[in-house]
Amino acid sequence: MLVSAKEMLVKAREGKYAVGQFNINNLEWTKAILLTAQENNSPVILGVSEGAGKYMGGFKTVVGMTKGLIEELSITVPVAIHLDHGSYDGALKAMEAGFSSIMFDGSHYDIKENIAKTKAIIDIAHNRELSVEAEVGSIGGEEDGVVGSGEIADAAECKAIAELGVDMLAAGIGNIHGKYPENWSGLNFEALGNIQDATGNMPLVLHGGTGIPEDMIKEAISLGVAKINVNTECQLSFAAATRKYFEAGKDLEGKGFDPRKILAPGFEAIKSTVKEKMELFGSVNKA
């Protein structure tokens, strides 16, 4: 069922586990993630960047596809469709299209403008009973054209944003989008602890979940992280499985050129990756 992310994240924070946000790019991605969530009785958040939404034909297409799959596949676990790193205009369009959760990323504005724009989005979204994620301190790396330098979020600024009434807060603590470099210094848990102290029971969000060591993931969850975003890891597993299919010449055997056959190994690879993350995050049997 399609729901706001608020309740699932409050439960996750109280239960000391995290709900995975897995970004979708097409029907295979969406179907694989929904089926895995159902099989593992886990709540799940489907992340959609503005670029991915455009690629899939628009936000209304994404909502229609997801609702159709939920009904046809008999998905009963809580599912949120969440705009990832949305602009102000993008957030408005996603709400109109039927998204159940919105991230407005105002981290590239000064804190005063970030607060003003975030407050406006919260007012609109909460009138529609949608959940809102905000960001303080840009996340490192690049995702869909959104570039962050990897700032450490200021706890006082996090407190100011949290007090606006957001449902979840993404705070930069040294995490980055994409692959982590060999010289990455790791997550800044002192900063995370300060942010937790400043924001109280606010569910915190960890972007750039691909490649963070398991012990760091578990420590982050213990410090209030209730939502962890995974995108690159699913892309990598999909690409590796698809490459293996072609390198083995499977596309030349019988009707191996059928796109349903070509995409099947990548589909299963996504399911495997998502299951692994759900187990690590502790969300299995928490629906």
C-alpha positions as a printed Julia matrix, in Angstrom:
287×3 Matrix{Float64}:
  0.0     0.0     0.0
  1.17    3.52   -0.82
  1.79    5.6     2.3
  3.67    8.59    3.66
  7.13    7.69    4.94
  6.54    9.4     8.3
  5.06    6.51   10.29
  7.5     3.9     9.01
 10.48    6.1     9.93
  9.18    6.95   13.4
  8.8     3.21   14.03
 12.27    2.56   12.62
 13.91    5.15   14.85
 12.13    3.81   17.93
 13.0     0.24   16.96
 16.68    1.0    16.2
 16.56   -0.12   12.57
 16.48    1.73    9.24
 14.19    1.64    6.22
 15.95    1.45    2.89
 15.3     3.95    0.13
 16.09    2.21   -3.13
 16.1     4.42   -6.2
 14.15    3.24   -9.23
 14.93    3.74  -12.9
 12.36    1.63  -14.76
  9.75   -1.11  -14.36
 12.32   -3.83  -13.62
 13.84   -1.79  -10.79
 10.43   -1.02   -9.29
  9.1    -4.56   -9.59
 12.26   -6.12   -8.15
 12.27   -3.81   -5.12
  8.55   -4.21   -4.41
  8.71   -8.0    -4.62
 11.76   -8.13   -2.35
 10.06   -5.9     0.2
  6.99   -8.15    0.19
  9.05  -11.35    0.45
 10.96   -9.93    3.42
  7.94   -8.25    5.03
  9.82   -4.96    5.04
  8.62   -1.38    4.6
 10.3     0.27    1.64
 10.83    3.68    0.08
 11.12    4.03   -3.7
 13.42    6.96   -4.46
 12.88    8.93   -7.67
 15.25   11.69   -8.73
 13.97   14.37  -11.07
 16.2    12.98  -13.82
 14.92    9.43  -13.33
 11.35   10.68  -13.3
 11.9    12.44  -16.61
 13.56    9.31  -18.04
 10.55    7.18  -17.09
  8.14    9.53  -18.85
  7.24   11.89  -16.02
  6.12   11.79  -12.41
  2.57   10.73  -13.27
  3.94    7.75  -15.18
  6.02    6.75  -12.15
  3.01    6.95   -9.82
  0.75    5.05  -12.23
  3.32    2.31  -12.75
  3.97    1.93   -9.02
  0.3     1.87   -8.07
 -0.38   -0.68  -10.79
  2.43   -2.95   -9.61
  1.33   -2.67   -5.98
 -2.17   -3.81   -6.97
 -1.22   -6.49   -9.51
  1.57   -7.99   -7.36
 -0.58   -7.89   -4.19
  1.97   -5.79   -2.3
  0.73   -5.26    1.26
  3.84   -3.85    2.97
  4.08   -0.05    3.41
  5.5     1.63    0.29
  6.39    5.3    -0.15
  7.18    7.0    -3.47
  9.74    9.62   -2.51
 11.17   12.48   -4.55
 14.96   12.38   -4.11
 16.93   15.67   -4.03
 13.99   17.61   -5.38
 14.12   21.24   -6.43
 11.35   23.56   -5.23
  9.46   23.33   -8.54
 10.16   19.61   -8.78
  8.67   19.07   -5.32
  5.48   20.85   -6.32
  5.17   18.76   -9.49
  5.82   15.5    -7.63
  3.11   16.31   -5.08
  0.65   17.09   -7.89
  1.51   13.78   -9.57
  0.71   11.74   -6.45
  4.05   11.11   -4.72
  3.54   10.19   -1.07
  6.81   11.69    0.2
  8.99   14.61   -0.84
 12.62   15.58   -0.35
 13.29   19.25   -0.9
 17.04   19.76   -1.15
 17.74   23.35   -0.21
 21.27   22.62    1.01
 22.83   24.72   -1.77
 21.0    27.84   -0.54
 22.13   29.86    2.45
 20.44   28.67    5.64
 17.9    31.53    5.67
 16.61   30.72    2.19
 16.78   26.97    2.85
 14.54   27.5     5.9
 12.05   29.69    3.99
 11.69   27.32    1.03
 11.59   24.21    3.23
  8.83   25.77    5.37
  6.76   26.5     2.26
  7.12   22.9     1.03
  6.22   21.53    4.48
  3.02   23.6     4.61
  1.86   22.32    1.21
  2.91   18.7     1.78
  1.46   18.35    5.27
 -1.89   19.68    4.05
 -1.85   16.65    1.74
 -0.61   14.3     4.5
  2.69   13.75    2.7
  6.05   13.37    4.46
  8.92   15.8     3.91
 12.69   15.33    4.02
 15.04   18.3     4.17
 18.82   18.52    3.88
 21.49   20.46    5.73
 25.13   20.29    4.65
 25.4    19.01    1.1
 26.11   15.33    0.49
 29.38   14.71   -1.33
 29.69   13.46   -4.89
 27.22   13.78   -7.75
 23.8    12.28   -8.22
 21.73   13.12  -11.27
 23.45   16.45  -11.72
 23.16   17.4    -8.04
 26.73   18.02   -6.86
 27.7    18.18   -3.21
 31.1    18.87   -1.73
 30.58   16.66    1.28
 30.07   19.25    4.0
 29.65   18.38    7.65
 26.25   19.71    8.67
 26.06   22.31   11.42
 24.01   21.0    14.37
 22.43   24.4    15.04
 21.28   24.65   11.43
 19.9    21.1    11.64
 17.94   22.13   14.73
 16.5    25.16   12.91
 15.32   23.01   10.0
 14.0    20.25   12.28
 11.91   22.78   14.22
 10.07   23.69   11.01
  8.28   20.35   11.28
 10.07   18.19    8.71
  9.51   14.45    9.07
 13.11   13.41    8.37
 16.42   15.19    8.02
 19.38   14.42    5.78
 22.57   15.79    7.3
 26.0    15.64    5.72
 28.43   13.69    7.93
 31.13   12.88    5.39
 28.96   10.58    3.27
 29.02   10.84   -0.54
 26.99    9.69   -3.52
 28.49    7.05   -5.8
 31.57    4.96   -5.09
 33.69    5.88   -2.09
 37.35    6.67   -2.85
 40.11    4.63   -1.2
 41.18    7.63    0.88
 37.68    8.26    2.27
 37.96    9.13    5.97
 34.66    7.56    6.98
 31.52    8.91    8.63
 31.88   11.63   11.25
 30.05   10.11   14.22
 30.86   13.03   16.51
 28.95   15.29   14.13
 26.1    12.76   13.9
 25.9    12.6    17.69
 25.74   16.39   17.89
 23.0    16.45   15.26
 21.02   13.81   17.15
 21.31   15.83   20.36
 20.16   18.98   18.56
 17.2    17.43   16.73
 15.79   15.14   19.43
 13.68   12.29   18.04
 13.92   13.42   14.43
 14.49   10.43   12.09
 17.81   11.09   10.35
 18.68   10.11    6.79
 21.96    8.71    5.5
 22.52    9.35    1.8
 25.21    7.52   -0.14
 24.58    4.12    1.48
 26.6     2.24   -1.16
 29.99    1.14    0.11
 29.71    2.24    3.75
 31.13   -0.56    5.95
 28.58   -2.58    7.95
 29.91   -1.48   11.32
 29.49    2.19   10.33
 25.94    1.52    9.11
 25.03   -0.09   12.44
 26.59    2.72   14.46
 24.76    5.33   12.37
 21.46    3.54   13.05
 22.22    3.55   16.78
 22.63    7.34   16.56
 19.22    8.03   15.05
 19.56    7.19   11.35
 16.21    5.68   10.32
 16.45    5.91    6.51
 19.38    4.85    4.35
 19.55    5.57    0.62
 20.91    2.99   -1.82
 21.24    3.63   -5.55
 24.73    3.01   -6.93
 24.97   -0.51   -5.49
 21.83   -1.63   -7.33
 23.16   -0.06  -10.53
 26.47   -1.87  -10.16
 24.89   -5.27   -9.46
 22.46   -4.83  -12.37
 25.28   -3.87  -14.74
 27.51   -6.77  -13.65
 24.76   -9.37  -14.13
 23.79   -7.95  -17.51
 27.42   -7.86  -18.65
 27.83  -11.51  -17.65
 24.78  -12.45  -19.73
 26.25  -10.91  -22.87
 29.8   -12.1   -22.26
 28.46  -15.66  -21.99
 26.75  -15.23  -25.38
 23.32  -15.89  -23.91
 21.77  -13.3   -26.21
 22.79  -15.48  -29.17
 21.16  -18.65  -27.84
 17.59  -19.28  -28.98
 15.5   -16.23  -28.15
 18.09  -14.84  -25.81
 17.69  -11.49  -27.54
 14.24  -11.11  -25.94
 14.51   -8.06  -23.64
 12.71   -9.97  -20.92
 15.49  -12.55  -20.97
 18.24   -9.93  -21.24
 16.94   -8.01  -18.22
 16.2   -11.06  -16.06
 19.72  -11.52  -14.57
 19.92   -7.84  -13.63
 16.44   -8.06  -12.11
 17.51  -10.94   -9.88
 20.74   -9.11   -8.98
 18.74   -6.1    -7.78
 16.54   -8.37   -5.66
 19.61   -9.94   -4.09
 21.19   -6.54   -3.34
 17.99   -5.14   -1.83
 17.48   -8.23    0.35
 21.06   -7.94    1.62
 20.53   -4.28    2.53
 17.21   -4.91    4.24
 18.86   -7.55    6.41
 21.74   -5.18    7.24
 19.4    -2.28    8.02
 17.22   -4.51   10.24
 13.93   -3.81    8.45
 13.04   -7.47    7.68
  9.7    -8.44    9.3
  9.12   -4.83   10.41
  6.24   -4.09    7.98
